[in-house]
Amino acid sequence: MHFSIPDTQELLDEAGNSFTAFNINVNGVFHCAVRYKQLHNFHEQIKKSFSSSLDLPPFPPKKILSLTSIQLEERRCLLERYIQIISQEPLISNSDIFNGFLLNAQQETQQAEPKPVTLDVCLMNGHKITCSITSTDQTDSVLESVASKIELGDEFVYYFGLFLVRKESNGDNSIVRKLQDFESPFISLKAALKDGVHRIVLRKCIWDPSIEDDLMDNRIAMNLLYVQAVNDIERGWVLASKEQHRQLAALQNKGSKKEYLRLARTLKFYGFIQFKACYTDYPQPDCRVVIYAGNRELVFRVQTANDQIKEGLFKVTRMRCWRITTTYPDSVNGSGDDHLSNAGQLELAFEYLIAKDTLKWIRITSEEAILMSMCLQGMVDELLMKKHGKRMKRPQDRNKKSAASTNFLKRDGASNIFGAETEDGSTAQKARESVKKIQDKFSAVSIKTSSGVGNLRGPSQNDAFEDAIGDDDL
């Protein structure tokens, strides 16, 4: 996950007194605004639960007097660094304390009271699944409600996920992000609708096509795969020849869904996500590229001067680590290109084993850099799950009562007990996160936030990295 506190805002409490709230963004999207005392209370709970087993980062100290603008900016940077570090520790980021704090903060920021609502969750073909939920239900609870509505078996629920999707001006649908369990899909959708046409979509969240073998004999799961495959092929994410398109159309007309899937799974980029055209420094600086993510790899497709397509393939097992930053070039070459002249651009960089004992940083400048990072993390998590012989999570694996005594501080200083059972008895349990901090620095860029120069976040270490690949394997 990518956490940031890009700025602050001045708010008024019920008595009309002003206070400073720190805006927490998750994966580049505003999530909540919290006071320093709420974050301090959160830190005390983290310390109480984990200080005996983890070396926790220092928390910005309290001040007796009011902060100057310089001191406030320093506190913002330190708080951002703090939440970035603890979010990279799986024991913390998987905890009810972590999930509960962020879920409660989102609810308070959006002034959302629990109430019965209906939520439309769509398939990629536009079909709607209408679920009756509580407005503050978190993502896993809503996903399980959707699965129950369509009678998807418990063993298949977490092969799928809920995604926020935006309708673009050209009519196409682009994936914004995968919804996390420390947020309410109903609240997140309501907030997103202020900035355009959005919807929540049910998509598979598995990357290795061989894992789909488990789903092919289940009618509901197979139908979900079929709907997504048809959409991906129609929008051009999956490449097929004219003859293959003809065969697919014939199978679709006959209603032969399983045969359609079997053919689709043989096609190039089946199961991949295609990102918008962006820029990279590979194979040369400022190279325009279309990137695909799937099947344990990133694929770069570059159009050459003579209109030919060249491809570069990067396996996730050869990525030692990756990181996301907001970058400002030290100088602009004067070409007038938008991607060079605009300030504050998201950059994903990964360190890649290009030859034995030779690592190279590959950089991508894209508004979808955070989504790319989440795709990489999903593929790594899947690899590690298979390596250690684990199975996909099931609804009965969720801990639904342990957070009942967790006490969170509200903005006014009152306590808010998280985890009291809702009608479906749901509580928070965050999706897997297996990253750790290492130090490194970019060259020739300045790392900034909206308020000035900030600390560089350490990259995500890839626990599936293969550090003993010979030249013959590359």
Tab-separated table of C-alpha atoms in Angstrom:
chain	number	residue	atom	x	y	z
A	1	MET	CA	0.000	0.000	0.000
A	2	HIS	CA	1.117	3.545	-0.687
A	3	PHE	CA	0.377	5.955	2.156
A	4	SER	CA	1.004	9.688	2.131
A	5	ILE	CA	0.013	12.826	4.023
A	6	PRO	CA	0.393	15.395	1.242
A	7	ASP	CA	-1.148	18.344	3.080
A	8	THR	CA	-3.284	19.569	5.964
A	9	GLN	CA	-6.533	21.455	6.361
A	10	GLU	CA	-8.039	23.708	9.014
A	11	LEU	CA	-11.383	22.490	10.378
A	12	LEU	CA	-13.803	23.643	13.081
A	13	ASP	CA	-14.997	21.527	15.984
A	14	GLU	CA	-18.542	21.641	17.373
A	15	ALA	CA	-17.613	24.586	19.629
A	16	GLY	CA	-16.347	26.589	16.656
A	17	ASN	CA	-12.657	26.210	17.537
A	18	SER	CA	-10.259	25.572	14.670
A	19	PHE	CA	-7.842	22.659	14.549
A	20	THR	CA	-5.399	21.192	12.045
A	21	ALA	CA	-6.306	17.924	10.342
A	22	PHE	CA	-3.771	15.805	8.467
A	23	ASN	CA	-5.047	14.437	5.148
A	24	ILE	CA	-4.167	10.760	4.720
A	25	ASN	CA	-4.088	9.476	1.152
A	26	VAL	CA	-4.085	5.761	0.369
A	27	ASN	CA	-2.896	4.670	-3.069
A	28	GLY	CA	-3.034	8.271	-4.257
A	29	VAL	CA	-6.649	8.811	-3.177
A	30	PHE	CA	-7.850	10.882	-0.223
A	31	HIS	CA	-8.990	8.545	2.547
A	32	CYS	CA	-9.483	10.566	5.733
A	33	ALA	CA	-8.522	13.658	7.738
A	34	VAL	CA	-7.356	13.081	11.323
A	35	ARG	CA	-6.015	15.149	14.200
A	36	TYR	CA	-2.588	14.697	15.738
A	37	LYS	CA	-4.126	13.413	18.988
A	38	GLN	CA	-5.959	10.663	17.075
A	39	LEU	CA	-2.722	9.541	15.445
A	40	HIS	CA	-0.978	9.688	18.823
A	41	ASN	CA	-3.670	7.498	20.377
A	42	PHE	CA	-3.315	5.104	17.420
A	43	HIS	CA	0.459	4.990	18.020
A	44	GLU	CA	-0.059	4.182	21.705
A	45	GLN	CA	-2.228	1.199	20.762
A	46	ILE	CA	0.347	0.042	18.201
A	47	LYS	CA	3.091	0.373	20.831
A	48	LYS	CA	1.075	-1.540	23.420
A	49	SER	CA	0.449	-4.427	21.036
A	50	PHE	CA	3.716	-4.657	19.092
A	51	SER	CA	6.590	-2.947	20.947
A	52	SER	CA	7.697	-6.246	22.514
A	53	SER	CA	8.106	-7.931	19.127
A	54	LEU	CA	8.918	-5.061	16.745
A	55	ASP	CA	11.295	-2.125	16.646
A	56	LEU	CA	8.785	0.678	16.140
A	57	PRO	CA	9.710	4.039	14.599
A	58	PRO	CA	9.602	7.137	16.811
A	59	PHE	CA	6.396	9.136	16.860
A	60	PRO	CA	6.547	12.942	16.458
A	61	PRO	CA	6.546	14.403	20.004
A	62	LYS	CA	3.833	16.564	21.517
A	63	LYS	CA	4.363	20.330	21.742
A	64	ILE	CA	3.155	22.571	24.543
A	65	LEU	CA	2.806	25.745	22.464
A	66	SER	CA	1.045	26.242	19.158
A	67	LEU	CA	3.080	25.162	16.152
A	68	THR	CA	4.584	27.598	13.699
A	69	SER	CA	4.058	26.921	9.995
A	70	ILE	CA	7.569	25.444	9.790
A	71	GLN	CA	6.952	23.177	12.798
A	72	LEU	CA	3.599	22.087	11.346
A	73	GLU	CA	5.263	21.143	8.072
A	74	GLU	CA	7.925	19.200	9.967
A	75	ARG	CA	5.203	17.325	11.891
A	76	ARG	CA	3.370	16.523	8.650
A	77	CYS	CA	6.537	15.021	7.139
A	78	LEU	CA	7.290	13.003	10.281
A	79	LEU	CA	3.725	11.677	10.531
A	80	GLU	CA	3.814	10.687	6.864
A	81	ARG	CA	7.077	8.864	7.399
A	82	TYR	CA	5.692	7.140	10.487
A	83	ILE	CA	2.582	5.753	8.786
A	84	GLN	CA	4.624	4.691	5.746
A	85	ILE	CA	7.024	2.696	7.913
A	86	ILE	CA	4.419	0.926	10.045
A	87	SER	CA	2.271	0.128	6.981
A	88	GLN	CA	5.223	-1.856	5.591
A	89	GLU	CA	5.290	-4.149	8.634
A	90	PRO	CA	2.895	-7.073	7.964
A	91	LEU	CA	2.211	-7.752	11.666
A	92	ILE	CA	0.863	-4.214	11.990
A	93	SER	CA	-0.808	-3.791	8.608
A	94	ASN	CA	-2.667	-7.098	9.052
A	95	SER	CA	-3.963	-6.101	12.489
A	96	ASP	CA	-7.431	-5.050	13.587
A	97	ILE	CA	-5.891	-1.935	15.159
A	98	PHE	CA	-4.533	-0.757	11.813
A	99	ASN	CA	-7.692	-1.602	9.857
A	100	GLY	CA	-10.037	-0.304	12.509
A	101	PHE	CA	-8.300	3.053	12.835
A	102	LEU	CA	-8.422	3.737	9.080
A	103	LEU	CA	-12.001	2.477	8.730
A	104	ASN	CA	-13.229	4.608	11.647
A	105	ALA	CA	-11.333	7.641	10.360
A	106	GLN	CA	-12.946	7.292	6.926
A	107	GLN	CA	-16.396	7.051	8.496
A	108	GLU	CA	-15.849	10.112	10.689
A	109	THR	CA	-14.323	12.177	7.864
A	110	GLN	CA	-17.257	11.435	5.559
A	111	GLN	CA	-19.724	11.837	8.459
A	112	ALA	CA	-21.140	8.427	7.639
A	113	GLU	CA	-23.551	6.855	10.110
A	114	PRO	CA	-24.336	3.141	9.867
A	115	LYS	CA	-27.633	2.629	8.062
A	116	PRO	CA	-29.174	0.005	5.785
A	117	VAL	CA	-28.442	0.730	2.114
A	118	THR	CA	-28.352	-1.016	-1.230
A	119	LEU	CA	-25.154	-1.143	-3.272
A	120	ASP	CA	-24.848	-2.054	-6.945
A	121	VAL	CA	-21.779	-4.126	-7.751
A	122	CYS	CA	-21.274	-4.604	-11.485
A	123	LEU	CA	-19.697	-7.209	-13.697
A	124	MET	CA	-17.547	-6.043	-16.605
A	125	ASN	CA	-20.498	-6.522	-18.987
A	126	GLY	CA	-22.582	-4.023	-16.998
A	127	HIS	CA	-24.748	-6.594	-15.222
A	128	LYS	CA	-25.609	-5.325	-11.728
A	129	ILE	CA	-25.697	-7.307	-8.510
A	130	THR	CA	-27.710	-5.358	-5.945
A	131	CYS	CA	-26.838	-6.122	-2.329
A	132	SER	CA	-28.437	-5.007	0.918
A	133	ILE	CA	-25.645	-3.959	3.275
A	134	THR	CA	-24.848	-1.489	6.037
A	135	SER	CA	-23.333	1.751	4.746
A	136	THR	CA	-20.220	1.317	6.898
A	137	ASP	CA	-19.556	-2.334	6.016
A	138	GLN	CA	-15.953	-2.877	5.004
A	139	THR	CA	-14.748	-4.413	1.768
A	140	ASP	CA	-14.482	-8.081	2.779
A	141	SER	CA	-17.996	-7.996	4.217
A	142	VAL	CA	-19.405	-6.510	1.014
A	143	LEU	CA	-17.489	-9.011	-1.137
A	144	GLU	CA	-18.936	-11.874	0.887
A	145	SER	CA	-22.436	-10.368	0.526
A	146	VAL	CA	-22.004	-10.225	-3.258
A	147	ALA	CA	-20.764	-13.826	-3.326
A	148	SER	CA	-23.744	-14.951	-1.268
A	149	LYS	CA	-26.140	-13.090	-3.563
A	150	ILE	CA	-24.875	-14.909	-6.665
A	151	GLU	CA	-24.387	-18.197	-4.760
A	152	LEU	CA	-20.633	-18.322	-5.275
A	153	GLY	CA	-19.144	-21.002	-3.022
A	154	ASP	CA	-17.057	-19.946	-0.018
A	155	GLU	CA	-13.939	-21.607	-1.425
A	156	PHE	CA	-14.031	-19.264	-4.455
A	157	VAL	CA	-14.939	-15.895	-2.869
A	158	TYR	CA	-11.409	-14.530	-2.514
A	159	TYR	CA	-10.354	-15.473	-6.024
A	160	PHE	CA	-12.269	-12.273	-6.795
A	161	GLY	CA	-12.115	-8.714	-5.516
A	162	LEU	CA	-13.984	-5.413	-5.628
A	163	PHE	CA	-12.477	-2.714	-7.837
A	164	LEU	CA	-13.288	0.960	-8.256
A	165	VAL	CA	-13.694	1.630	-11.982
A	166	ARG	CA	-14.004	5.015	-13.721
A	167	LYS	CA	-15.759	5.706	-17.019
A	168	GLU	CA	-13.476	7.769	-19.249
A	169	SER	CA	-14.544	10.489	-21.691
A	170	ASN	CA	-14.045	8.065	-24.609
A	171	GLY	CA	-16.531	5.646	-23.052
A	172	ASP	CA	-13.912	3.143	-21.925
A	173	ASN	CA	-13.707	1.901	-18.332
A	174	SER	CA	-10.396	2.161	-16.490
A	175	ILE	CA	-9.522	0.446	-13.225
A	176	VAL	CA	-8.728	2.990	-10.535
A	177	ARG	CA	-7.784	0.625	-7.710
A	178	LYS	CA	-8.666	-2.503	-5.784
A	179	LEU	CA	-10.725	-1.698	-2.686
A	180	GLN	CA	-9.028	-2.558	0.613
A	181	ASP	CA	-10.561	-3.942	3.782
A	182	PHE	CA	-9.891	-0.803	5.832
A	183	GLU	CA	-12.458	1.124	3.786
A	184	SER	CA	-16.171	1.026	3.175
A	185	PRO	CA	-17.012	0.473	-0.515
A	186	PHE	CA	-20.255	2.415	-0.101
A	187	ILE	CA	-18.445	5.445	1.371
A	188	SER	CA	-15.556	5.219	-1.110
A	189	LEU	CA	-17.936	5.061	-4.085
A	190	LYS	CA	-19.944	8.011	-2.788
A	191	ALA	CA	-16.755	10.069	-2.462
A	192	ALA	CA	-15.500	9.017	-5.915
A	193	LEU	CA	-18.764	10.015	-7.606
A	194	LYS	CA	-17.946	13.657	-6.851
A	195	ASP	CA	-15.107	13.422	-9.384
A	196	GLY	CA	-16.801	11.644	-12.267
A	197	VAL	CA	-18.640	8.487	-13.230
A	198	HIS	CA	-17.477	5.566	-11.103
A	199	ARG	CA	-18.806	2.150	-10.185
A	200	ILE	CA	-17.709	-0.858	-8.173
A	201	VAL	CA	-16.900	-3.911	-10.261
A	202	LEU	CA	-16.345	-7.563	-9.336
A	203	ARG	CA	-13.217	-8.906	-11.070
A	204	LYS	CA	-10.892	-11.830	-10.531
A	205	CYS	CA	-7.788	-10.947	-8.529
A	206	ILE	CA	-5.609	-13.927	-9.463
A	207	TRP	CA	-2.652	-13.612	-11.830
A	208	ASP	CA	-1.462	-17.129	-12.685
A	209	PRO	CA	-3.841	-18.603	-15.311
A	210	SER	CA	-3.200	-22.113	-13.958
A	211	ILE	CA	-4.985	-21.137	-10.736
A	212	GLU	CA	-8.159	-20.773	-12.786
A	213	ASP	CA	-8.262	-24.557	-13.137
A	214	ASP	CA	-9.829	-24.611	-9.666
A	215	LEU	CA	-12.716	-22.442	-10.914
A	216	MET	CA	-13.533	-24.011	-14.273
A	217	ASP	CA	-15.771	-26.757	-12.855
A	218	ASN	CA	-17.838	-24.359	-10.751
A	219	ARG	CA	-20.665	-22.857	-12.800
A	220	ILE	CA	-20.802	-19.471	-11.042
A	221	ALA	CA	-17.042	-18.978	-10.905
A	222	MET	CA	-16.653	-20.040	-14.525
A	223	ASN	CA	-19.363	-17.578	-15.597
A	224	LEU	CA	-17.520	-14.749	-13.837
A	225	LEU	CA	-14.301	-15.656	-15.644
A	226	TYR	CA	-16.185	-15.821	-18.935
A	227	VAL	CA	-17.758	-12.369	-18.553
A	228	GLN	CA	-14.375	-10.814	-17.792
A	229	ALA	CA	-12.652	-12.641	-20.668
A	230	VAL	CA	-15.268	-11.429	-23.180
A	231	ASN	CA	-14.833	-7.845	-21.969
A	232	ASP	CA	-11.037	-7.970	-22.037
A	233	ILE	CA	-11.053	-9.367	-25.584
A	234	GLU	CA	-13.612	-6.844	-26.834
A	235	ARG	CA	-11.648	-3.903	-25.440
A	236	GLY	CA	-8.396	-5.168	-26.995
A	237	TRP	CA	-6.563	-6.086	-23.804
A	238	VAL	CA	-6.212	-9.655	-25.099
A	239	LEU	CA	-4.621	-10.002	-28.543
A	240	ALA	CA	-6.233	-12.331	-31.081
A	241	SER	CA	-5.963	-12.882	-34.834
A	242	LYS	CA	-8.946	-12.516	-37.165
A	243	GLU	CA	-9.354	-16.290	-37.250
A	244	GLN	CA	-9.247	-16.512	-33.460
A	245	HIS	CA	-11.837	-13.725	-33.199
A	246	ARG	CA	-14.043	-15.691	-35.599
A	247	GLN	CA	-13.705	-18.855	-33.497
A	248	LEU	CA	-14.449	-16.940	-30.298
A	249	ALA	CA	-17.546	-15.336	-31.820
A	250	ALA	CA	-18.818	-18.748	-32.945
A	251	LEU	CA	-18.355	-20.206	-29.456
A	252	GLN	CA	-20.034	-17.171	-27.907
A	253	ASN	CA	-23.039	-17.500	-30.223
A	254	LYS	CA	-23.356	-21.182	-29.300
A	255	GLY	CA	-23.165	-20.362	-25.574
A	256	SER	CA	-20.088	-22.565	-25.212
A	257	LYS	CA	-18.576	-20.614	-22.329
A	258	LYS	CA	-16.091	-23.198	-21.128
A	259	GLU	CA	-14.741	-23.775	-24.646
A	260	TYR	CA	-14.568	-20.003	-25.153
A	261	LEU	CA	-12.445	-19.722	-21.991
A	262	ARG	CA	-10.182	-22.575	-23.011
A	263	LEU	CA	-9.428	-20.798	-26.298
A	264	ALA	CA	-9.128	-17.384	-24.625
A	265	ARG	CA	-6.575	-18.718	-22.154
A	266	THR	CA	-4.238	-19.564	-25.054
A	267	LEU	CA	-4.213	-15.956	-26.307
A	268	LYS	CA	-1.529	-13.353	-25.711
A	269	PHE	CA	-2.144	-11.195	-22.611
A	270	TYR	CA	-5.057	-13.253	-21.334
A	271	GLY	CA	-5.515	-12.328	-17.662
A	272	PHE	CA	-3.342	-9.219	-17.972
A	273	ILE	CA	-4.249	-5.637	-17.104
A	274	GLN	CA	-3.370	-3.100	-19.777
A	275	PHE	CA	-2.384	0.379	-18.603
A	276	LYS	CA	-2.671	3.689	-20.396
A	277	ALA	CA	0.258	4.720	-22.574
A	278	CYS	CA	3.024	6.214	-20.437
A	279	TYR	CA	6.767	6.881	-20.448
A	280	THR	CA	9.776	4.853	-19.368
A	281	ASP	CA	13.571	5.051	-19.513
A	282	TYR	CA	13.747	1.579	-21.112
A	283	PRO	CA	15.023	0.810	-23.705
A	284	GLN	CA	15.891	4.524	-23.994
A	285	PRO	CA	15.003	7.723	-22.082
A	286	ASP	CA	11.529	9.246	-22.532
A	287	CYS	CA	10.260	6.202	-24.395
A	288	ARG	CA	6.480	6.031	-24.881
A	289	VAL	CA	5.231	2.577	-23.939
A	290	VAL	CA	2.097	0.522	-23.288
A	291	ILE	CA	2.527	-1.753	-20.270
A	292	TYR	CA	0.730	-5.010	-19.469
A	293	ALA	CA	0.764	-6.728	-16.051
A	294	GLY	CA	-0.036	-10.403	-15.536
A	295	ASN	CA	1.258	-13.968	-15.300
A	296	ARG	CA	4.164	-12.930	-13.023
A	297	GLU	CA	5.544	-10.296	-15.387
A	298	LEU	CA	5.390	-6.770	-16.762
A	299	VAL	CA	5.492	-6.479	-20.549
A	300	PHE	CA	6.593	-3.254	-22.268
A	301	ARG	CA	5.292	-2.723	-25.812
A	302	VAL	CA	7.145	0.054	-27.627
A	303	GLN	CA	6.221	1.324	-31.092
A	304	THR	CA	9.345	1.983	-33.167
A	305	ALA	CA	9.860	4.684	-35.809
A	306	ASN	CA	8.846	2.284	-38.610
A	307	ASP	CA	5.593	1.370	-36.793
A	308	GLN	CA	6.837	-1.984	-35.573
A	309	ILE	CA	6.208	-3.188	-32.019
A	310	LYS	CA	9.110	-4.185	-29.816
A	311	GLU	CA	8.538	-5.934	-26.504
A	312	GLY	CA	10.493	-6.071	-23.281
A	313	LEU	CA	9.561	-8.598	-20.606
A	314	PHE	CA	10.308	-8.203	-16.890
A	315	LYS	CA	9.603	-11.125	-14.552
A	316	VAL	CA	8.561	-10.242	-11.010
A	317	THR	CA	10.941	-12.901	-9.652
A	318	ARG	CA	13.854	-10.840	-10.978
A	319	MET	CA	12.699	-7.576	-9.408
A	320	ARG	CA	14.632	-7.077	-6.190
A	321	CYS	CA	12.381	-4.233	-5.038
A	322	TRP	CA	10.254	-1.359	-6.306
A	323	ARG	CA	9.058	2.020	-5.077
A	324	ILE	CA	6.667	4.837	-5.892
A	325	THR	CA	7.617	8.502	-5.707
A	326	THR	CA	6.371	11.857	-6.875
A	327	THR	CA	9.141	13.247	-9.047
A	328	TYR	CA	10.172	16.645	-10.338
A	329	PRO	CA	12.920	16.610	-13.013
A	330	ASP	CA	15.876	18.803	-12.140
A	331	SER	CA	15.691	20.316	-15.599
A	332	VAL	CA	13.345	20.214	-18.567
A	333	ASN	CA	14.807	19.725	-22.020
A	334	GLY	CA	12.574	22.363	-23.568
A	335	SER	CA	10.841	19.944	-25.920
A	336	GLY	CA	7.414	21.037	-24.738
A	337	ASP	CA	6.261	17.471	-24.111
A	338	ASP	CA	3.530	17.419	-21.469
A	339	HIS	CA	5.077	14.474	-19.664
A	340	LEU	CA	8.284	16.472	-19.189
A	341	SER	CA	6.843	19.889	-18.390
A	342	ASN	CA	4.126	18.962	-15.896
A	343	ALA	CA	5.080	19.099	-12.225
A	344	GLY	CA	4.592	16.374	-9.675
A	345	GLN	CA	4.384	13.101	-11.580
A	346	LEU	CA	4.011	9.619	-10.172
A	347	GLU	CA	6.925	7.319	-10.875
A	348	LEU	CA	7.227	3.580	-10.341
A	349	ALA	CA	10.797	2.278	-10.356
A	350	PHE	CA	11.921	-1.316	-9.937
A	351	GLU	CA	15.413	-2.750	-9.542
A	352	TYR	CA	15.820	-5.579	-12.033
A	353	LEU	CA	18.355	-8.386	-12.404
A	354	ILE	CA	19.255	-7.952	-16.083
A	355	ALA	CA	22.331	-10.229	-15.939
A	356	LYS	CA	24.164	-12.270	-13.363
A	357	ASP	CA	25.256	-9.931	-10.564
A	358	THR	CA	23.930	-6.928	-12.550
A	359	LEU	CA	20.969	-4.919	-11.228
A	360	LYS	CA	19.425	-1.973	-13.065
A	361	TRP	CA	16.712	0.488	-12.077
A	362	ILE	CA	13.853	0.722	-14.622
A	363	ARG	CA	11.608	3.774	-14.223
A	364	ILE	CA	8.028	4.308	-15.371
A	365	THR	CA	6.229	7.681	-15.305
A	366	SER	CA	2.485	7.041	-15.203
A	367	GLU	CA	-0.655	8.293	-13.467
A	368	GLU	CA	-1.381	4.585	-12.871
A	369	ALA	CA	1.943	3.913	-11.095
A	370	ILE	CA	0.221	2.991	-7.829
A	371	LEU	CA	-2.088	0.508	-9.572
A	372	MET	CA	0.979	-1.035	-11.250
A	373	SER	CA	2.621	-1.385	-7.838
A	374	MET	CA	-0.486	-3.089	-6.436
A	375	CYS	CA	-0.434	-5.519	-9.373
A	376	LEU	CA	3.207	-6.366	-8.650
A	377	GLN	CA	2.412	-6.936	-4.983
A	378	GLY	CA	-0.542	-9.150	-5.889
A	379	MET	CA	1.623	-11.320	-8.123
A	380	VAL	CA	4.317	-11.622	-5.440
A	381	ASP	CA	1.757	-12.538	-2.769
A	382	GLU	CA	0.349	-15.210	-5.075
A	383	LEU	CA	3.812	-16.642	-5.754
A	384	LEU	CA	4.598	-16.835	-2.040
A	385	MET	CA	1.235	-18.419	-1.297
A	386	LYS	CA	1.919	-21.207	-3.803
A	387	LYS	CA	5.538	-21.583	-2.682
A	388	HIS	CA	4.500	-22.169	0.937
A	389	GLY	CA	1.599	-24.449	0.021
A	390	LYS	CA	-1.088	-22.126	1.352
A	391	ARG	CA	-4.605	-21.863	0.010
A	392	MET	CA	-6.781	-18.869	-0.795
A	393	LYS	CA	-8.476	-17.230	2.189
A	394	ARG	CA	-12.089	-18.214	2.862
A	395	PRO	CA	-14.871	-16.312	4.663
A	396	GLN	CA	-14.640	-18.625	7.683
A	397	ASP	CA	-10.957	-17.687	8.077
A	398	ARG	CA	-11.804	-14.106	8.928
A	399	ASN	CA	-11.545	-13.060	12.557
A	400	LYS	CA	-14.893	-11.365	13.145
A	401	LYS	CA	-14.866	-10.620	16.857
A	402	SER	CA	-11.342	-9.905	18.080
A	403	ALA	CA	-11.547	-6.153	17.491
A	404	ALA	CA	-14.608	-5.682	19.695
A	405	SER	CA	-12.614	-4.095	22.500
A	406	THR	CA	-10.477	-1.816	20.318
A	407	ASN	CA	-10.939	1.819	21.378
A	408	PHE	CA	-10.327	4.612	18.868
A	409	LEU	CA	-10.243	8.318	19.580
A	410	LYS	CA	-12.587	10.609	17.668
A	411	ARG	CA	-11.751	14.179	16.726
A	412	ASP	CA	-13.592	15.564	19.754
A	413	GLY	CA	-11.635	13.272	22.081
A	414	ALA	CA	-14.496	10.836	22.672
A	415	SER	CA	-13.873	7.103	22.367
A	416	ASN	CA	-15.335	5.066	19.550
A	417	ILE	CA	-15.340	1.303	20.120
A	418	PHE	CA	-14.617	-0.507	16.900
A	419	GLY	CA	-15.673	-4.040	16.129
A	420	ALA	CA	-19.060	-4.259	17.835
A	421	GLU	CA	-20.905	-6.705	15.628
A	422	THR	CA	-23.048	-5.394	12.793
A	423	GLU	CA	-25.911	-7.467	11.441
A	424	ASP	CA	-23.465	-9.774	9.691
A	425	GLY	CA	-20.945	-9.722	12.559
A	426	SER	CA	-18.160	-8.335	10.390
A	427	THR	CA	-14.873	-6.746	11.516
A	428	ALA	CA	-11.693	-5.736	9.698
A	429	GLN	CA	-8.903	-7.908	8.416
A	430	LYS	CA	-6.633	-6.365	5.833
A	431	ALA	CA	-5.383	-8.060	2.696
A	432	ARG	CA	-1.859	-9.494	2.788
A	433	GLU	CA	1.073	-7.119	2.671
A	434	SER	CA	4.581	-8.539	2.547
A	435	VAL	CA	6.994	-5.634	2.232
A	436	LYS	CA	9.883	-4.263	4.262
A	437	LYS	CA	11.953	-1.113	4.238
A	438	ILE	CA	15.358	-0.668	2.646
A	439	GLN	CA	17.213	2.564	2.025
A	440	ASP	CA	18.175	3.907	-1.371
A	441	LYS	CA	17.954	7.149	-3.301
A	442	PHE	CA	16.987	8.341	-6.741
A	443	SER	CA	19.510	10.270	-8.797
A	444	ALA	CA	18.691	13.407	-10.810
A	445	VAL	CA	15.242	13.929	-9.278
A	446	SER	CA	13.833	15.840	-6.358
A	447	ILE	CA	11.233	14.086	-4.221
A	448	LYS	CA	8.504	16.505	-3.137
A	449	THR	CA	5.083	16.683	-1.593
A	450	SER	CA	2.475	19.355	-2.197
A	451	SER	CA	3.955	21.419	0.603
A	452	GLY	CA	7.646	21.065	-0.173
A	453	VAL	CA	10.500	18.591	-0.164
A	454	GLY	CA	9.676	15.417	1.734
A	455	ASN	CA	11.383	12.215	2.796
A	456	LEU	CA	11.852	9.440	0.276
A	457	ARG	CA	9.870	6.373	1.123
A	458	GLY	CA	11.857	3.156	1.208
A	459	PRO	CA	11.064	0.694	-1.578
A	460	SER	CA	9.078	-2.512	-1.216
A	461	GLN	CA	11.339	-5.545	-0.931
A	462	ASN	CA	10.291	-8.453	-3.143
A	463	ASP	CA	10.332	-11.629	-1.049
A	464	ALA	CA	10.004	-13.720	-4.232
A	465	PHE	CA	13.224	-12.316	-5.711
A	466	GLU	CA	15.510	-15.005	-7.143
A	467	ASP	CA	19.058	-13.926	-6.358
A	468	ALA	CA	20.876	-16.797	-8.031
A	469	ILE	CA	19.895	-16.607	-11.698
A	470	GLY	CA	22.629	-17.358	-14.162
A	471	ASP	CA	23.282	-15.547	-17.425
A	472	ASP	CA	21.858	-18.462	-19.397
A	473	ASP	CA	18.496	-17.963	-17.698
A	474	LEU	CA	18.255	-14.278	-18.539
